[in-house]
PDB file of C-alpha atoms in Angstrom:
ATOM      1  CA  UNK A 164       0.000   0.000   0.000  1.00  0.00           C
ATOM      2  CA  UNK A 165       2.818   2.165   0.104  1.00  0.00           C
ATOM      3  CA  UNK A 166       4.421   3.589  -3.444  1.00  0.00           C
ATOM      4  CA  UNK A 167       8.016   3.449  -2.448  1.00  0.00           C
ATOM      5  CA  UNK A 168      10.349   1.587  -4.490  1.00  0.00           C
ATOM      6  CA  UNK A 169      12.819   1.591  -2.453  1.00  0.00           C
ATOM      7  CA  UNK A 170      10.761   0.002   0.132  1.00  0.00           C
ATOM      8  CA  UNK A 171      10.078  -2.676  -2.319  1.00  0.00           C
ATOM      9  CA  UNK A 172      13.563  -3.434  -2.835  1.00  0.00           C
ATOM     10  CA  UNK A 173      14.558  -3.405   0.697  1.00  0.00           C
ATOM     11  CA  UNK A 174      12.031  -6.117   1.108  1.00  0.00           C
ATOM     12  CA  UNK A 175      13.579  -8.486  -1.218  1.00  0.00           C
ATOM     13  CA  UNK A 176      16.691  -7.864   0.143  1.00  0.00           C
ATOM     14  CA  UNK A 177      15.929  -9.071   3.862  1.00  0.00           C
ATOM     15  CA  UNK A 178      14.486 -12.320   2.549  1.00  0.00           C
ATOM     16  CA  UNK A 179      10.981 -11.410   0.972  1.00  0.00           C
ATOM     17  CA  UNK A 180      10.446 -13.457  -2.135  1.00  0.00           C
ATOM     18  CA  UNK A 181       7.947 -11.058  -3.686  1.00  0.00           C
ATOM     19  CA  UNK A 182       5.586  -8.428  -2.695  1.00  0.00           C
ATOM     20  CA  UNK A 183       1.909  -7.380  -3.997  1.00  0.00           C
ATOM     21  CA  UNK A 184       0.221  -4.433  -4.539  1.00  0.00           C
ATOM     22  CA  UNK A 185      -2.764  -3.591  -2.297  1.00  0.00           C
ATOM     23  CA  UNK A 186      -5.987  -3.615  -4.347  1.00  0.00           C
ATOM     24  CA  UNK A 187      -4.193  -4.766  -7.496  1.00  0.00           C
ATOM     25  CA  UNK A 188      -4.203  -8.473  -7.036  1.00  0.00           C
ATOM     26  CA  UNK A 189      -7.048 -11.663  -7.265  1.00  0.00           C
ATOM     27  CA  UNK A 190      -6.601 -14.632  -6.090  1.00  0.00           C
ATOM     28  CA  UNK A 191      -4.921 -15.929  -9.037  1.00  0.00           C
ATOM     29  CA  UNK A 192      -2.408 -13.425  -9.236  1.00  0.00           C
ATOM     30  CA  UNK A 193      -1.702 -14.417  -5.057  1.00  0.00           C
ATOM     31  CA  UNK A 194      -2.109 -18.311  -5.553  1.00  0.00           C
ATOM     32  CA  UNK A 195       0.815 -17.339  -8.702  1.00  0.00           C
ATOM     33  CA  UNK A 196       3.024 -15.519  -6.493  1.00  0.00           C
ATOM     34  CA  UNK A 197       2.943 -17.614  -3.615  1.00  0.00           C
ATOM     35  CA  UNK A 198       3.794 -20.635  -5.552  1.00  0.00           C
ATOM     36  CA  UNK A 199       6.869 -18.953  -7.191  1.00  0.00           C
ATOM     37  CA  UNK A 200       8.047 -17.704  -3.834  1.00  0.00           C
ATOM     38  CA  UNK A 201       8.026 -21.580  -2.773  1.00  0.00           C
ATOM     39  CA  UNK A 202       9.743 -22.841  -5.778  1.00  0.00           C
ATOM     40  CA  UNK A 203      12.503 -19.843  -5.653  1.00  0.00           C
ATOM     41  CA  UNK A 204      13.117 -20.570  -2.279  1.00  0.00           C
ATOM     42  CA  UNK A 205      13.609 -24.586  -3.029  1.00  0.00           C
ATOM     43  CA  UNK A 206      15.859 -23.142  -5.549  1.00  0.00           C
ATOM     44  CA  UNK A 207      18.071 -21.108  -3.036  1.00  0.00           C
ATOM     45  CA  UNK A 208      17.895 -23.909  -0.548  1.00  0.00           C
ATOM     46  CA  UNK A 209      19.652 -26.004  -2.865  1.00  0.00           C
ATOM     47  CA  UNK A 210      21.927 -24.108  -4.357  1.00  0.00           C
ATOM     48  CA  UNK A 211      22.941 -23.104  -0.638  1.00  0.00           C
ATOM     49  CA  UNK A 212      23.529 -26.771   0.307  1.00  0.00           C
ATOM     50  CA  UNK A 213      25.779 -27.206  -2.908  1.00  0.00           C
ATOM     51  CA  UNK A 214      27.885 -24.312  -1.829  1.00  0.00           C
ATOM     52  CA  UNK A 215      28.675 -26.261   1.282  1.00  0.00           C
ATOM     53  CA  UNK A 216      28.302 -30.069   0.350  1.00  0.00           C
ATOM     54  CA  UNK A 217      31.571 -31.957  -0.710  1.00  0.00           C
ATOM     55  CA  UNK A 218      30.201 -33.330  -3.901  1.00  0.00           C
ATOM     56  CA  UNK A 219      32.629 -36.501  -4.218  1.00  0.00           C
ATOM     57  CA  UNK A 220      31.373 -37.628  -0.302  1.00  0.00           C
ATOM     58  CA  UNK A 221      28.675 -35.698   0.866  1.00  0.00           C
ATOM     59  CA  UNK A 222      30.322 -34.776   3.775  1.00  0.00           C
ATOM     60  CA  UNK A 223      30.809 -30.779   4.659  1.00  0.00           C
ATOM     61  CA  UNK A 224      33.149 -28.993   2.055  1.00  0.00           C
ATOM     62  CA  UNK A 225      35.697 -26.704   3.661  1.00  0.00           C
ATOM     63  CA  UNK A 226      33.345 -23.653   3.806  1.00  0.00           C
ATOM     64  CA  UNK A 227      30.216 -25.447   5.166  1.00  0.00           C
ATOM     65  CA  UNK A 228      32.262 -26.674   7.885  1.00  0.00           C
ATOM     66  CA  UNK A 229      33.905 -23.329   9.113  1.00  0.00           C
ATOM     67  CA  UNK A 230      30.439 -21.690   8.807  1.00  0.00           C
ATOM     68  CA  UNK A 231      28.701 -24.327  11.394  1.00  0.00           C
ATOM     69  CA  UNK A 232      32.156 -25.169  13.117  1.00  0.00           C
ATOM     70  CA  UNK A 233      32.483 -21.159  13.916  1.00  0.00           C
ATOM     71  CA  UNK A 234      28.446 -21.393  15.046  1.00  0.00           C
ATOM     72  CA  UNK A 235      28.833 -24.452  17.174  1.00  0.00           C
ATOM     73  CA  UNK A 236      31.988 -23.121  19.324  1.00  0.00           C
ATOM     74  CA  UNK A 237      30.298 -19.545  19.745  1.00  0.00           C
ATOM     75  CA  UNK A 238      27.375 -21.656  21.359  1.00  0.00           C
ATOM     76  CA  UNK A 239      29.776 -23.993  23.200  1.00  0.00           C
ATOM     77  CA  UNK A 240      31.668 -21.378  25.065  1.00  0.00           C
ATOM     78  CA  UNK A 241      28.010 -19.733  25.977  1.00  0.00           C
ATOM     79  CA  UNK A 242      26.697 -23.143  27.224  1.00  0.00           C
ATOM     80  CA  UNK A 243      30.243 -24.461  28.478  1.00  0.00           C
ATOM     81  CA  UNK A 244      30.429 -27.706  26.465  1.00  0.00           C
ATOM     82  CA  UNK A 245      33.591 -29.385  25.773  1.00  0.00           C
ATOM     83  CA  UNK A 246      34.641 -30.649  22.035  1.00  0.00           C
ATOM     84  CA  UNK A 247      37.218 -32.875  20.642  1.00  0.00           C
ATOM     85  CA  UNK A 248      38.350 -31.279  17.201  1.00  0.00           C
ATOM     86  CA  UNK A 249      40.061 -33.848  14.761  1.00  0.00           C
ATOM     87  CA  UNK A 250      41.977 -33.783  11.621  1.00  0.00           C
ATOM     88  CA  UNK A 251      42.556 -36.713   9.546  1.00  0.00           C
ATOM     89  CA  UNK A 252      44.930 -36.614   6.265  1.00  0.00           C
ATOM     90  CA  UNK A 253      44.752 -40.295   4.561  1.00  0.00           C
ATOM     91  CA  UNK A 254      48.256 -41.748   3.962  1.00  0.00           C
ATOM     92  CA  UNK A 255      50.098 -42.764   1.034  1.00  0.00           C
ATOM     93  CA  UNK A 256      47.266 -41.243  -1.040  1.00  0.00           C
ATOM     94  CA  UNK A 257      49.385 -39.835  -3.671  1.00  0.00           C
ATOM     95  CA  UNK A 258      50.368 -43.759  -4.247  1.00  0.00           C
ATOM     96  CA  UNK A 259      46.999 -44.792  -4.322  1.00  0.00           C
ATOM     97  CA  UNK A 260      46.028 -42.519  -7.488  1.00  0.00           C
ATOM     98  CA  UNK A 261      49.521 -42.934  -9.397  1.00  0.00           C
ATOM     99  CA  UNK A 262      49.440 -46.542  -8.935  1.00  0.00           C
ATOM    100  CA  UNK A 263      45.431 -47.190  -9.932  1.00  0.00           C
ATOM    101  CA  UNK A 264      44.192 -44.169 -11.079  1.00  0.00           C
ATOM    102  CA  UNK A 265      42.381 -40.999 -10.155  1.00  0.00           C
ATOM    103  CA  UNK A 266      38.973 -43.114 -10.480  1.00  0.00           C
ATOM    104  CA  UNK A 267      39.966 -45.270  -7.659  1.00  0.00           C
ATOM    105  CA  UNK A 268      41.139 -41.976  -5.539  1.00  0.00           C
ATOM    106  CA  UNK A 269      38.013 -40.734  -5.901  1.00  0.00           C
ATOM    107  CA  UNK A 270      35.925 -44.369  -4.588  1.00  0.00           C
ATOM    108  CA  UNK A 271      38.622 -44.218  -1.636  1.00  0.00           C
ATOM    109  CA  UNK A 272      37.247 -41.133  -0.633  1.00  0.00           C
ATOM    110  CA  UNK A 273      34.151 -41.969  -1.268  1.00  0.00           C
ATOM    111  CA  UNK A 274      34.702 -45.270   1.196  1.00  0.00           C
ATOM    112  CA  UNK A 275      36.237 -42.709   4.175  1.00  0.00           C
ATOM    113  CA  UNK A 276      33.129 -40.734   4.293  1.00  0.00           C
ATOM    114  CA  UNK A 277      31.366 -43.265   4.837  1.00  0.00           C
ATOM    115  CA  UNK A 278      33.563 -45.174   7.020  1.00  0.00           C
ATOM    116  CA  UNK A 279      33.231 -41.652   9.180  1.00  0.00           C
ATOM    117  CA  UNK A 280      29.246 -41.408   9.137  1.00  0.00           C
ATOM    118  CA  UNK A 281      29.071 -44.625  10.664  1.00  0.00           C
ATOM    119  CA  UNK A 282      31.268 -44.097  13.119  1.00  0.00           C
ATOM    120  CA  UNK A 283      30.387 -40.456  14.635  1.00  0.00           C
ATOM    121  CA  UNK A 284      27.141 -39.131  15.314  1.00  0.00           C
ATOM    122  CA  UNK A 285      24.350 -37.025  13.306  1.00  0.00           C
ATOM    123  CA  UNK A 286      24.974 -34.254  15.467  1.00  0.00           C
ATOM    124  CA  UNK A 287      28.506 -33.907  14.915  1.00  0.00           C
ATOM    125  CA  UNK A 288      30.607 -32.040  11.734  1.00  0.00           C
ATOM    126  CA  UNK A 289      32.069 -34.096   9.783  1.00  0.00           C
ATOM    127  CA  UNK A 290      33.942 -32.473   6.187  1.00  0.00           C
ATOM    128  CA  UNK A 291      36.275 -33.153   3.939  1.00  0.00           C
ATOM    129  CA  UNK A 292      38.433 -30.058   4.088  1.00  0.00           C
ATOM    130  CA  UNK A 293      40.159 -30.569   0.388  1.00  0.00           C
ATOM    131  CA  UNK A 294      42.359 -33.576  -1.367  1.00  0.00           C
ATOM    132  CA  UNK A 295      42.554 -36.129   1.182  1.00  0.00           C
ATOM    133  CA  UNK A 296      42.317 -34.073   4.429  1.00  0.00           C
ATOM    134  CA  UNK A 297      39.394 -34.868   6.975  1.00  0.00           C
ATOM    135  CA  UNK A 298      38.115 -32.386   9.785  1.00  0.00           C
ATOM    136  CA  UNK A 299      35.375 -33.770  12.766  1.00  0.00           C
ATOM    137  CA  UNK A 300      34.272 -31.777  15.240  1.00  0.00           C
ATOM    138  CA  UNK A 301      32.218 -33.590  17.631  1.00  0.00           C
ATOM    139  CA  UNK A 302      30.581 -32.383  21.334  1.00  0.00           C
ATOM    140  CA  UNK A 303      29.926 -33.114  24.976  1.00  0.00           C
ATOM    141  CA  UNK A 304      32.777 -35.698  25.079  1.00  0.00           C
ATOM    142  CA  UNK A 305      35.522 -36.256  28.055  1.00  0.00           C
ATOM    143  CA  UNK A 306      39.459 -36.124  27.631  1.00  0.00           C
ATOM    144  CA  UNK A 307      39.756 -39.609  28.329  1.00  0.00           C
ATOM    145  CA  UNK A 308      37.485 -40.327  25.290  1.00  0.00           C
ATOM    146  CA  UNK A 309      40.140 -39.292  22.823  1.00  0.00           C
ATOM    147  CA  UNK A 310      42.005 -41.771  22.684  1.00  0.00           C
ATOM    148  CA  UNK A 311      38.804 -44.469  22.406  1.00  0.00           C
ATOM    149  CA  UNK A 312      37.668 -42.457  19.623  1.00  0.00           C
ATOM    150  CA  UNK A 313      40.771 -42.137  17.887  1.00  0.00           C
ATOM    151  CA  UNK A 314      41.356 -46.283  18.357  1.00  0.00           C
ATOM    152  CA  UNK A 315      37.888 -46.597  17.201  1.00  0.00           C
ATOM    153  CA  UNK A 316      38.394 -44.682  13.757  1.00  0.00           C
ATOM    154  CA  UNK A 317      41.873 -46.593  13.327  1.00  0.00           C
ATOM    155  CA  UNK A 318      39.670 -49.951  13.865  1.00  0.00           C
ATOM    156  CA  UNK A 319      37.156 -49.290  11.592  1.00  0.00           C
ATOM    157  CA  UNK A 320      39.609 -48.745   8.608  1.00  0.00           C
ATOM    158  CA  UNK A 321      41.384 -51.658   9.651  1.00  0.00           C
ATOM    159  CA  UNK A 322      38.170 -53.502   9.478  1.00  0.00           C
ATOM    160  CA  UNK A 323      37.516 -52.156   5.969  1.00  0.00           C
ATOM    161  CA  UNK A 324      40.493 -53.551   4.900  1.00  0.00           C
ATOM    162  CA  UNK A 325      40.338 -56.770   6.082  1.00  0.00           C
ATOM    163  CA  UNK A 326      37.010 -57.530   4.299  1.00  0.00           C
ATOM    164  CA  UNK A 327      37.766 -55.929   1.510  1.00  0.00           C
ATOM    165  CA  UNK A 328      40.220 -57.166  -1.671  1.00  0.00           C
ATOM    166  CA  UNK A 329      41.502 -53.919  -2.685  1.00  0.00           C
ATOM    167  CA  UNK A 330      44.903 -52.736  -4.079  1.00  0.00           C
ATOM    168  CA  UNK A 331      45.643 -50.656  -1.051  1.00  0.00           C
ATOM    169  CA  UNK A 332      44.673 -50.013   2.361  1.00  0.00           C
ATOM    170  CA  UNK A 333      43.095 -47.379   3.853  1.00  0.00           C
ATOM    171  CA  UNK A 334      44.742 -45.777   6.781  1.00  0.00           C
ATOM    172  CA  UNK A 335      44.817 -42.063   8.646  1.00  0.00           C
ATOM    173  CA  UNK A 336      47.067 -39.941  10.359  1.00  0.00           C
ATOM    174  CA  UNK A 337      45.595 -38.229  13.089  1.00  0.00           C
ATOM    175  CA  UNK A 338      45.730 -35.189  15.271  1.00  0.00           C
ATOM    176  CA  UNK A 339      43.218 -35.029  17.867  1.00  0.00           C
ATOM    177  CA  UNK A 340      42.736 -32.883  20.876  1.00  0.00           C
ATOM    178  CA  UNK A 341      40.600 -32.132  23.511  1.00  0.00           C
ATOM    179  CA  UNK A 342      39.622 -28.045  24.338  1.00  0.00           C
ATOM    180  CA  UNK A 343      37.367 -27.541  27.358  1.00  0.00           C
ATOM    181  CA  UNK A 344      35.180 -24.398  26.618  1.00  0.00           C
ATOM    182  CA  UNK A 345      37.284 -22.066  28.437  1.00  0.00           C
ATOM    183  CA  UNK A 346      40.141 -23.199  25.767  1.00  0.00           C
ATOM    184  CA  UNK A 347      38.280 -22.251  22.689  1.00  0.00           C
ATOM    185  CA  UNK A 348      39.431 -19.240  20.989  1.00  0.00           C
ATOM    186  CA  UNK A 349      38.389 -19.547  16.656  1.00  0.00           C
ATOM    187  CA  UNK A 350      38.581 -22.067  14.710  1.00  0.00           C
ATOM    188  CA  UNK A 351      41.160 -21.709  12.294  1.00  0.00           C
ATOM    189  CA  UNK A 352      43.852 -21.307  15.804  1.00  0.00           C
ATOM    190  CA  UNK A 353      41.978 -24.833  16.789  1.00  0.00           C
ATOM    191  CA  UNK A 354      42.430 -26.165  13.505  1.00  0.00           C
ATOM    192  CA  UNK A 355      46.303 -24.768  13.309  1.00  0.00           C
ATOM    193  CA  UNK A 356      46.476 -27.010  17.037  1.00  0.00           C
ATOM    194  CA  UNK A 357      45.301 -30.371  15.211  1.00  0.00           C
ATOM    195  CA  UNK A 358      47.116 -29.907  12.065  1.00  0.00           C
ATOM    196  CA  UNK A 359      50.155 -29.684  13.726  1.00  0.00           C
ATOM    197  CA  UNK A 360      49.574 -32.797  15.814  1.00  0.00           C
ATOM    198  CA  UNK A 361      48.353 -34.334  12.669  1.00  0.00           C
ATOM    199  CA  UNK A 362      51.907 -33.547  10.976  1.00  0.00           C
ATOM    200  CA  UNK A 363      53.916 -34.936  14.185  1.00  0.00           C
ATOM    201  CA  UNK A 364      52.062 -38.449  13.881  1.00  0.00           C
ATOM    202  CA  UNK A 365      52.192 -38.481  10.094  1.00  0.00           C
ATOM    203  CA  UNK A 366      56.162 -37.713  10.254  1.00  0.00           C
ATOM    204  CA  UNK A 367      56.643 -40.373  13.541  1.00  0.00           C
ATOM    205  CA  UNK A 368      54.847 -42.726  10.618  1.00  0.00           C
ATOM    206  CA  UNK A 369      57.241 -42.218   7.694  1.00  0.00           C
ATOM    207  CA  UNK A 370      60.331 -42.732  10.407  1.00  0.00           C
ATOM    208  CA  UNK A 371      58.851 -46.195  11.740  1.00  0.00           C
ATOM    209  CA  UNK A 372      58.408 -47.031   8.135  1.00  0.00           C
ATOM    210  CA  UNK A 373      62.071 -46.051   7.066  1.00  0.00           C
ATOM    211  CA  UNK A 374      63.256 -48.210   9.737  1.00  0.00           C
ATOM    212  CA  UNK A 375      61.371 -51.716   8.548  1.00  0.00           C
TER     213      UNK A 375
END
């Protein structure tokens, strides 16, 4: 009822999906515009999920997880909740696609995503941060669940592996730590924490291997 462009566009801008005109509309013209505001919106929903989907595993890309990872600790620090931040880089991946192909990289993958659905919960983030590189970031745990949860993601790919015939196996160095709420500061300084750890085990790997 107001003739004010500007107003109009402001609308759209904080979310509206369309606007009528009082007195110029029927009930076909609102049964129309309601309908195209649904479908738009289905639209934006899923082009909002690709921008944050990995779409070789499903899991979180790299920017869906920093958006909800950022969220989550903000809401753990108000409601003091503990978290145990992981990072998970798959080894000898590099070998896996020169020796059988890129194909094969890409099923690997594929496998590890799954392999990580199963073994943490719904309400945790799970992403694939880029190549082979794995993040979880998972809630209301104790420190001396680390290490079970950390044994329990080496078991299940060792697991995998056993029942499975493939050309390679499927195995992860990990850095894991545990940050009570009063420890949290952002996430990329958490994620700089469990990448380093990640590195340490990764290079104590490649020495025990040198010495066989």
């Amino acid at each position: 009822g107001i003739d004010d462009k500007s107003m109009d566009i402001a609308a759209l801008k904080e979310g509206a999906q369309d606007y009528l005109i009082k007195g110029h509309f029927n009930a076909n013209l609102l049964i129309r515009s309601i309908y195209y505001s649904i479908e738009r919106h289905k639209m934006y929903v899923a082009l909002r999920s690709m921008a944050l989907i990995d779409e070789l595993t499903g899991l979180y890309n790299r920017r869906g997880f920093n958006n909800l990872a950022h969220n989550h600790i903000e809401l753990a620090k108000r409601k003091k909740r503990s978290i145990l931040l992981l990072y998970c880089d798959l080894d000898n991946f590099k070998r896996v696609n020169d020796d059988h192909g890129h194909g094969v990289g890409d099923e690997a993958l594929r496998t590890v995503g799954t392999l990580l659905k199963e073994i943490f919960r719904e309400s945790d983030i799970i992403a694939r941060r880029g190549g082979d590189e794995f993040i979880i970031l998972t809630f209301d745990v104790l420190e001396e669940d680390k290490e079970t949860i950390v044994r329990r993601l080496h078991n299940k790919l060792n697991e995998y592996n056993d029942t499975h015939n493939n050309n390679y196996m499927l195995s992860m160095s990990v850095g894991a730590k545990y940050y009570d709420y009063q420890e949290l500061t952002s996430i990329e300084s958490l994620l700089e924490d469990v990448d380093r750890l990640m590195y340490i085990e990764k290079k104590r790997k490649d020495c025990k291997n040198s010495l066989k």
